[in-house]
XYZ file of C-alpha atoms in Angstrom:
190
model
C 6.691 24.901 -20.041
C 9.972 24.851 -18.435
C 12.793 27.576 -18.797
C 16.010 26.779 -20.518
C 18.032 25.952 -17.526
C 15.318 23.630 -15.896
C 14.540 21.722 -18.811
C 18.293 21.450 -19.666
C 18.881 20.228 -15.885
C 15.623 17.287 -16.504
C 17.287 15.847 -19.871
C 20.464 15.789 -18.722
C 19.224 13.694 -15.972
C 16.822 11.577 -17.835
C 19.667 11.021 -20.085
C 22.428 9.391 -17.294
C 19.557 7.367 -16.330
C 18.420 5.973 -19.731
C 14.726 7.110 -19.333
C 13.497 8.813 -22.359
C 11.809 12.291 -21.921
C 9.244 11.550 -23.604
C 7.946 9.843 -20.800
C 7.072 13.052 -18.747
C 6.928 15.131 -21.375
C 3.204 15.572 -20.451
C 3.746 15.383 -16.580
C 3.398 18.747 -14.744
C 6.404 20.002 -13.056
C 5.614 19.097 -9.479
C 4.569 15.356 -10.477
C 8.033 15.081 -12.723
C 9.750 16.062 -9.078
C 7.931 13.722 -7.163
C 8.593 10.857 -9.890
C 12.288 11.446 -9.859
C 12.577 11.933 -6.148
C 10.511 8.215 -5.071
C 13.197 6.889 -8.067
C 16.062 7.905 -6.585
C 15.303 7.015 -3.207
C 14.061 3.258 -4.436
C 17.566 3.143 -5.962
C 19.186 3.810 -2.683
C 17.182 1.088 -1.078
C 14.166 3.217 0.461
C 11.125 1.593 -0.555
C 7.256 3.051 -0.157
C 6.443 -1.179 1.064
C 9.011 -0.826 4.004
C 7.878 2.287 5.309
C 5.831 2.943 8.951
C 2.606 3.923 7.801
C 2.692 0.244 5.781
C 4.303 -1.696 8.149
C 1.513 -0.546 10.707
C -1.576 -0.856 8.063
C -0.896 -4.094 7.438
C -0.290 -5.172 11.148
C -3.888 -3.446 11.620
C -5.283 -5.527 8.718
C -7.743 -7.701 9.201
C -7.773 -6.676 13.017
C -8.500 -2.819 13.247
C -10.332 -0.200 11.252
C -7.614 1.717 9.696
C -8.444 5.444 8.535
C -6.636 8.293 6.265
C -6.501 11.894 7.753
C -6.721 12.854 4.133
C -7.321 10.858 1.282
C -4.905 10.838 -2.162
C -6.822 13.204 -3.581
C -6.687 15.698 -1.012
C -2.771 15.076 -1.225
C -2.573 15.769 -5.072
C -5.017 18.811 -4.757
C -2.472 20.361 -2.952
C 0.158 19.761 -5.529
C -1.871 20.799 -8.698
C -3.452 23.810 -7.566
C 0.052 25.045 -7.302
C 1.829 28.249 -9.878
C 3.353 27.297 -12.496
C 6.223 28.898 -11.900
C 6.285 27.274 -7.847
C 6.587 24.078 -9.574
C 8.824 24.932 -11.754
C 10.710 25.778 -9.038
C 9.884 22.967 -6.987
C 11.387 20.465 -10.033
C 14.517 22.663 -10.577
C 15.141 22.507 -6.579
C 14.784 18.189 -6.844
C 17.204 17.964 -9.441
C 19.918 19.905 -8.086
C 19.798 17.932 -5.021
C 19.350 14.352 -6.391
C 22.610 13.785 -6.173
C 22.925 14.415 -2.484
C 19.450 12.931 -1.852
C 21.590 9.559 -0.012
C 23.335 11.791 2.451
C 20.042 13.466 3.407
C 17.943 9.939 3.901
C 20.867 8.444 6.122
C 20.927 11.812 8.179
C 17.155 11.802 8.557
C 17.270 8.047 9.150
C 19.852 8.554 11.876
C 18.421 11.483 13.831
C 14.697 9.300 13.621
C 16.232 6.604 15.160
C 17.411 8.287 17.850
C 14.428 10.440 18.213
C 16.176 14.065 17.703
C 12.997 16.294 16.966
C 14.998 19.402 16.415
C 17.874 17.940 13.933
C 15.214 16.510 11.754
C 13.143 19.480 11.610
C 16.280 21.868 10.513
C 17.335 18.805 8.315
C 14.030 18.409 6.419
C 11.426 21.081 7.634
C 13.413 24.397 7.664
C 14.677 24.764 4.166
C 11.551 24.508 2.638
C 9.913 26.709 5.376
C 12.801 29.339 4.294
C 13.009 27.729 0.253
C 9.327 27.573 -0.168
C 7.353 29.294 2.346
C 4.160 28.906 0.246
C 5.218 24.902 -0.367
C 5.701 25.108 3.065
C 2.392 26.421 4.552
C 0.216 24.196 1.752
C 2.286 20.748 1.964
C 3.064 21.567 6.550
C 1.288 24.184 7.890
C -2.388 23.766 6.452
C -2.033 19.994 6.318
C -0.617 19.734 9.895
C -4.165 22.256 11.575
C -6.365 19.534 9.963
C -4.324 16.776 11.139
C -4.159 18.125 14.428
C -7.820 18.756 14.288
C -8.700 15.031 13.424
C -6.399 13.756 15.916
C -7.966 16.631 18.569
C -11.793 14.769 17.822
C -10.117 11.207 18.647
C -8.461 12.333 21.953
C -11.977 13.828 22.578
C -13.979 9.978 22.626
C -13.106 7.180 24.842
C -11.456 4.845 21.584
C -8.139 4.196 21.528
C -6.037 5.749 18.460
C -3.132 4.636 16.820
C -1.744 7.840 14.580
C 0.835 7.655 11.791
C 1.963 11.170 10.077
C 5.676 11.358 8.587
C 8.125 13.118 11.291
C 8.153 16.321 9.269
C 4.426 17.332 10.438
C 5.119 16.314 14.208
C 7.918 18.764 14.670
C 8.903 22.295 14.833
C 6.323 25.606 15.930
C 3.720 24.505 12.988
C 3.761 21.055 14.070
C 1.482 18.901 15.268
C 2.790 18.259 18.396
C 3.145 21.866 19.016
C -0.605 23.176 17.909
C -2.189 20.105 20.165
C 0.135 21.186 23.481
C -0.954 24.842 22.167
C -4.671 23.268 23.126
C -3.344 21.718 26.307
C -2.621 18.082 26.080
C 0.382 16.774 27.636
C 2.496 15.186 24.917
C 5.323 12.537 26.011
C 8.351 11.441 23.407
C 9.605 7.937 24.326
């Protein structure tokens, strides 16, 4: 259920990288995006097994309780219940910017490393916030209150809490840096 343009922009891609369309021929829109996006960034050398949130759940193993602020399918939900037409739009927006996708990740890389909050956010955050401003309030903005909720109810008990969320929901004004100081905690970047 693709229009012409879309569907002529996924075989022509499927086709320089040998993978038949058949394959996601019954794949909705947003998961074909997804797919294609976690491909291209294995192929530049970004792998899901080298990333924070992994590297610090399996330091935890086997030593700490280690717990989700939402669970996978809580994370697809918000995918699927999505318009057609969004993630049509969604797929169309991932394939014209494949190609650029290893400029992006080295950026992003670069301004994590050196901890600047406000590149990354107009980097990554702002052009879907501007792109996709319903994208943006489901996959940031909704996602980020409950996140900052759930970390609000550990800062509230005497445990001590290690936190991992991606960059993207700690920064900018629907961040969750910026809804907890909204609530009065003193936040500190080192």
């Amino acid at each position: 259920h693709l229009d012409r343009e879309t569907l002529g922009l996924l075989q022509q891609r499927l086709k320089n990288s040998g993978a038949p369309f058949t394959t996601l021929r019954s794949y909705r829109p947003w998961f074909v995006a997804v797919i294609l996006v976690l491909a291209e960034m294995q192929r530049l050398g970004y792998h899901p097994q080298l990333g924070i949130d992994t590297y610090f759940a399996e330091r935890a193993k086997d030593r700490k309780r280690v717990v989700g602020l939402e669970t996978i399918d809580e994370q697809v939900a918000l995918f699927s219940g999505m318009s057609d037409t969004l993630q049509e739009g969604m797929l169309k927006d991932a394939l014209t910017k494949l190609d650029a996708l290893g400029e992006l990740m080295a950026k992003a890389q670069s301004q994590w490393r050196t901890g600047d909050a406000k590149a990354i956010e107009e980097l990554l955050v702002a052009p879907m916030r501007r792109d996709f401003p319903d994208v943006f309030q489901r996959l940031f903005v909704d996602r980020n209150r409950k996140m900052a909720s759930a970390i609000e109810g550990y800062l509230k008990t005497t445990g001590e809490y290690f936190v991992v969320v991606g960059s993207g929901h700690l920064i900018g004004p629907a961040g969750i840096l910026d809804l907890l100081q909204a609530k009065g905690y003193a936040l500190v970047q080192q």
